[in-house]
Amino acid sequence: LHADVIEALEDALLMSDVGLETTTQIIEHIQLINKKHPITNYETLLDVLYQYVDEILLESKPLVNKHVIFVVGVNGVGKTTTIGKLAHLYAQEKKVMIIAADTFRAAAIDQLSIWAKKSDVEFYSNPSKDPSSVIFDGLKKAKELDSEIILIDTAGRLQNKSHLMAELSKMRQMISKAYGEIDIHTFLVIDATTGQNGLSQAKLFHEATKITDLVITKLDGTSKGGIVLPIVSMLNVPIAYIGIGEGIDDLKPFDKEAFMQQLIHHGVNDGL
């Protein structure tokens, strides 16, 4: 492998938003493979890269039982829209309820109630109460209605980690009090166009609560997509869905093969 090729690959990965740390790991891995089995052509190089990315990316398992899904993420990443789209997606097969617990954002509550109507799903909110009380009351109602998927919008303010931890753990405690035993997932929404900023958001939420799945929004023509790699390798959690546009149907289950094709054959090919 010529030094120029390695340098070009490094540049291409950095340009795709893969970030310095993950890029360095990938380059070191390729150099190691090259020592054992010399990489003599471009196709082999792409194959090695493909296998490495394949191992980093985890795929989400479908939800089988009843689930409470907390949706977390900073304001502005498309959290509210994502909840609306998730409701639409799940409502095709299950009884869904949205609980709007971000009581500090009246606009988000209004927006969620519109999404709930669009998808014909149950909706609960009470702006006069604190988030945990809203969750408690909403879950009581969800239990009465025998909802199978309960989507909870949570506050997107990141004053500091300890505040976030306290708020999220208080919310989690409400679940067993109001509902009893139920599977709990926490979906972190990340905007692919924010690049390294998305990585630091992921880090903070991961330290504050147990993230189980990722939803990556704005993975359309505007994003480079590479930011997904350092986030997944840091959190070691699967990508459940990706947002590819504004429409109600533009949230898709993550397709690892398609993503790798996109990243390696468009992002990296162009740079090499």
PDB file of N, CA and C in Angstrom, residues 117-158:
ATOM      1  N   LYS A 117     -52.619  13.077  15.956  1.00  0.00           N
ATOM      2  CA  LYS A 117     -53.854  13.085  15.150  1.00  0.00           C
ATOM      3  C   LYS A 117     -53.593  12.496  13.759  1.00  0.00           C
ATOM      4  N   LYS A 118     -52.471  12.922  13.159  1.00  0.00           N
ATOM      5  CA  LYS A 118     -52.107  12.443  11.816  1.00  0.00           C
ATOM      6  C   LYS A 118     -52.022  10.920  11.775  1.00  0.00           C
ATOM      7  N   SER A 119     -51.458  10.346  12.840  1.00  0.00           N
ATOM      8  CA  SER A 119     -51.225   8.894  12.849  1.00  0.00           C
ATOM      9  C   SER A 119     -52.321   8.144  13.582  1.00  0.00           C
ATOM     10  N   ASP A 120     -53.315   8.900  14.074  1.00  0.00           N
ATOM     11  CA  ASP A 120     -54.448   8.309  14.788  1.00  0.00           C
ATOM     12  C   ASP A 120     -53.987   7.479  15.994  1.00  0.00           C
ATOM     13  N   VAL A 121     -53.100   8.090  16.819  1.00  0.00           N
ATOM     14  CA  VAL A 121     -52.641   7.404  18.031  1.00  0.00           C
ATOM     15  C   VAL A 121     -53.066   8.209  19.260  1.00  0.00           C
ATOM     16  N   GLU A 122     -53.056   7.555  20.417  1.00  0.00           N
ATOM     17  CA  GLU A 122     -53.426   8.222  21.668  1.00  0.00           C
ATOM     18  C   GLU A 122     -52.367   9.270  22.028  1.00  0.00           C
ATOM     19  N   PHE A 123     -52.836  10.323  22.728  1.00  0.00           N
ATOM     20  CA  PHE A 123     -51.913  11.399  23.104  1.00  0.00           C
ATOM     21  C   PHE A 123     -52.215  11.840  24.527  1.00  0.00           C
ATOM     22  N   TYR A 124     -51.150  12.079  25.302  1.00  0.00           N
ATOM     23  CA  TYR A 124     -51.374  12.594  26.650  1.00  0.00           C
ATOM     24  C   TYR A 124     -50.365  13.686  26.978  1.00  0.00           C
ATOM     25  N   SER A 125     -50.869  14.781  27.536  1.00  0.00           N
ATOM     26  CA  SER A 125     -49.978  15.800  28.100  1.00  0.00           C
ATOM     27  C   SER A 125     -50.748  16.657  29.084  1.00  0.00           C
ATOM     28  N   ASN A 126     -50.001  17.300  29.958  1.00  0.00           N
ATOM     29  CA  ASN A 126     -50.597  18.245  30.899  1.00  0.00           C
ATOM     30  C   ASN A 126     -49.530  19.293  31.225  1.00  0.00           C
ATOM     31  N   PRO A 127     -49.524  20.404  30.459  1.00  0.00           N
ATOM     32  CA  PRO A 127     -48.465  21.411  30.588  1.00  0.00           C
ATOM     33  C   PRO A 127     -48.333  22.017  31.990  1.00  0.00           C
ATOM     34  N   SER A 128     -49.376  21.865  32.819  1.00  0.00           N
ATOM     35  CA  SER A 128     -49.312  22.504  34.139  1.00  0.00           C
ATOM     36  C   SER A 128     -48.507  21.665  35.144  1.00  0.00           C
ATOM     37  N   LYS A 129     -48.153  20.450  34.760  1.00  0.00           N
ATOM     38  CA  LYS A 129     -47.441  19.577  35.708  1.00  0.00           C
ATOM     39  C   LYS A 129     -45.968  19.419  35.335  1.00  0.00           C
ATOM     40  N   ASP A 130     -45.194  18.902  36.303  1.00  0.00           N
ATOM     41  CA  ASP A 130     -43.785  18.670  35.977  1.00  0.00           C
ATOM     42  C   ASP A 130     -43.685  17.372  35.155  1.00  0.00           C
ATOM     43  N   PRO A 131     -42.566  17.196  34.410  1.00  0.00           N
ATOM     44  CA  PRO A 131     -42.460  16.071  33.474  1.00  0.00           C
ATOM     45  C   PRO A 131     -42.756  14.702  34.095  1.00  0.00           C
ATOM     46  N   SER A 132     -42.236  14.434  35.297  1.00  0.00           N
ATOM     47  CA  SER A 132     -42.433  13.102  35.894  1.00  0.00           C
ATOM     48  C   SER A 132     -43.902  12.833  36.202  1.00  0.00           C
ATOM     49  N   SER A 133     -44.617  13.859  36.650  1.00  0.00           N
ATOM     50  CA  SER A 133     -46.063  13.692  36.920  1.00  0.00           C
ATOM     51  C   SER A 133     -46.833  13.423  35.635  1.00  0.00           C
ATOM     52  N   VAL A 134     -46.434  14.109  34.569  1.00  0.00           N
ATOM     53  CA  VAL A 134     -47.083  13.897  33.270  1.00  0.00           C
ATOM     54  C   VAL A 134     -46.875  12.447  32.826  1.00  0.00           C
ATOM     55  N   ILE A 135     -45.653  11.957  33.022  1.00  0.00           N
ATOM     56  CA  ILE A 135     -45.349  10.570  32.648  1.00  0.00           C
ATOM     57  C   ILE A 135     -46.186   9.604  33.499  1.00  0.00           C
ATOM     58  N   PHE A 136     -46.266   9.890  34.791  1.00  0.00           N
ATOM     59  CA  PHE A 136     -47.033   9.035  35.704  1.00  0.00           C
ATOM     60  C   PHE A 136     -48.495   8.938  35.245  1.00  0.00           C
ATOM     61  N   ASP A 137     -49.116  10.106  35.026  1.00  0.00           N
ATOM     62  CA  ASP A 137     -50.527  10.128  34.604  1.00  0.00           C
ATOM     63  C   ASP A 137     -50.723   9.490  33.225  1.00  0.00           C
ATOM     64  N   GLY A 138     -49.780   9.787  32.319  1.00  0.00           N
ATOM     65  CA  GLY A 138     -49.867   9.247  30.958  1.00  0.00           C
ATOM     66  C   GLY A 138     -49.763   7.732  30.943  1.00  0.00           C
ATOM     67  N   LEU A 139     -48.874   7.208  31.767  1.00  0.00           N
ATOM     68  CA  LEU A 139     -48.686   5.747  31.822  1.00  0.00           C
ATOM     69  C   LEU A 139     -49.899   5.045  32.431  1.00  0.00           C
ATOM     70  N   LYS A 140     -50.522   5.694  33.408  1.00  0.00           N
ATOM     71  CA  LYS A 140     -51.762   5.133  33.990  1.00  0.00           C
ATOM     72  C   LYS A 140     -52.797   4.963  32.876  1.00  0.00           C
ATOM     73  N   LYS A 141     -52.912   6.024  32.072  1.00  0.00           N
ATOM     74  CA  LYS A 141     -53.881   6.007  30.975  1.00  0.00           C
ATOM     75  C   LYS A 141     -53.488   4.938  29.939  1.00  0.00           C
ATOM     76  N   ALA A 142     -52.179   4.856  29.650  1.00  0.00           N
ATOM     77  CA  ALA A 142     -51.693   3.869  28.674  1.00  0.00           C
ATOM     78  C   ALA A 142     -52.013   2.451  29.129  1.00  0.00           C
ATOM     79  N   LYS A 143     -51.923   2.223  30.436  1.00  0.00           N
ATOM     80  CA  LYS A 143     -52.208   0.891  30.970  1.00  0.00           C
ATOM     81  C   LYS A 143     -53.698   0.569  30.800  1.00  0.00           C
ATOM     82  N   GLU A 144     -54.542   1.553  31.102  1.00  0.00           N
ATOM     83  CA  GLU A 144     -56.000   1.370  30.939  1.00  0.00           C
ATOM     84  C   GLU A 144     -56.341   1.041  29.484  1.00  0.00           C
ATOM     85  N   LEU A 145     -55.658   1.732  28.568  1.00  0.00           N
ATOM     86  CA  LEU A 145     -55.957   1.561  27.138  1.00  0.00           C
ATOM     87  C   LEU A 145     -55.224   0.370  26.520  1.00  0.00           C
ATOM     88  N   ASP A 146     -54.364  -0.258  27.327  1.00  0.00           N
ATOM     89  CA  ASP A 146     -53.575  -1.399  26.865  1.00  0.00           C
ATOM     90  C   ASP A 146     -52.675  -1.023  25.675  1.00  0.00           C
ATOM     91  N   SER A 147     -52.058   0.160  25.769  1.00  0.00           N
ATOM     92  CA  SER A 147     -51.120   0.589  24.720  1.00  0.00           C
ATOM     93  C   SER A 147     -49.906  -0.334  24.708  1.00  0.00           C
ATOM     94  N   GLU A 148     -49.412  -0.600  23.494  1.00  0.00           N
ATOM     95  CA  GLU A 148     -48.271  -1.533  23.379  1.00  0.00           C
ATOM     96  C   GLU A 148     -46.935  -0.814  23.234  1.00  0.00           C
ATOM     97  N   ILE A 149     -46.971   0.341  22.574  1.00  0.00           N
ATOM     98  CA  ILE A 149     -45.757   1.157  22.451  1.00  0.00           C
ATOM     99  C   ILE A 149     -46.089   2.547  22.995  1.00  0.00           C
ATOM    100  N   ILE A 150     -45.324   2.966  23.999  1.00  0.00           N
ATOM    101  CA  ILE A 150     -45.569   4.281  24.611  1.00  0.00           C
ATOM    102  C   ILE A 150     -44.325   5.130  24.372  1.00  0.00           C
ATOM    103  N   LEU A 151     -44.483   6.158  23.554  1.00  0.00           N
ATOM    104  CA  LEU A 151     -43.370   7.047  23.212  1.00  0.00           C
ATOM    105  C   LEU A 151     -43.392   8.266  24.123  1.00  0.00           C
ATOM    106  N   ILE A 152     -42.273   8.528  24.798  1.00  0.00           N
ATOM    107  CA  ILE A 152     -42.239   9.655  25.739  1.00  0.00           C
ATOM    108  C   ILE A 152     -41.234  10.700  25.279  1.00  0.00           C
ATOM    109  N   ASP A 153     -41.726  11.921  25.063  1.00  0.00           N
ATOM    110  CA  ASP A 153     -40.829  13.031  24.732  1.00  0.00           C
ATOM    111  C   ASP A 153     -40.279  13.597  26.036  1.00  0.00           C
ATOM    112  N   THR A 154     -38.961  13.745  26.103  1.00  0.00           N
ATOM    113  CA  THR A 154     -38.351  14.267  27.329  1.00  0.00           C
ATOM    114  C   THR A 154     -37.645  15.586  27.054  1.00  0.00           C
ATOM    115  N   ALA A 155     -37.344  16.302  28.124  1.00  0.00           N
ATOM    116  CA  ALA A 155     -36.721  17.620  28.003  1.00  0.00           C
ATOM    117  C   ALA A 155     -35.382  17.538  27.287  1.00  0.00           C
ATOM    118  N   GLY A 156     -35.148  18.515  26.427  1.00  0.00           N
ATOM    119  CA  GLY A 156     -33.903  18.505  25.658  1.00  0.00           C
ATOM    120  C   GLY A 156     -32.910  19.546  26.141  1.00  0.00           C
ATOM    121  N   ARG A 157     -33.011  19.926  27.390  1.00  0.00           N
ATOM    122  CA  ARG A 157     -32.081  20.942  27.885  1.00  0.00           C
ATOM    123  C   ARG A 157     -30.914  20.247  28.584  1.00  0.00           C
ATOM    124  N   LEU A 158     -29.713  20.686  28.241  1.00  0.00           N
ATOM    125  CA  LEU A 158     -28.538  20.051  28.834  1.00  0.00           C
ATOM    126  C   LEU A 158     -27.814  21.053  29.735  1.00  0.00           C
TER     127      LEU A 158
END
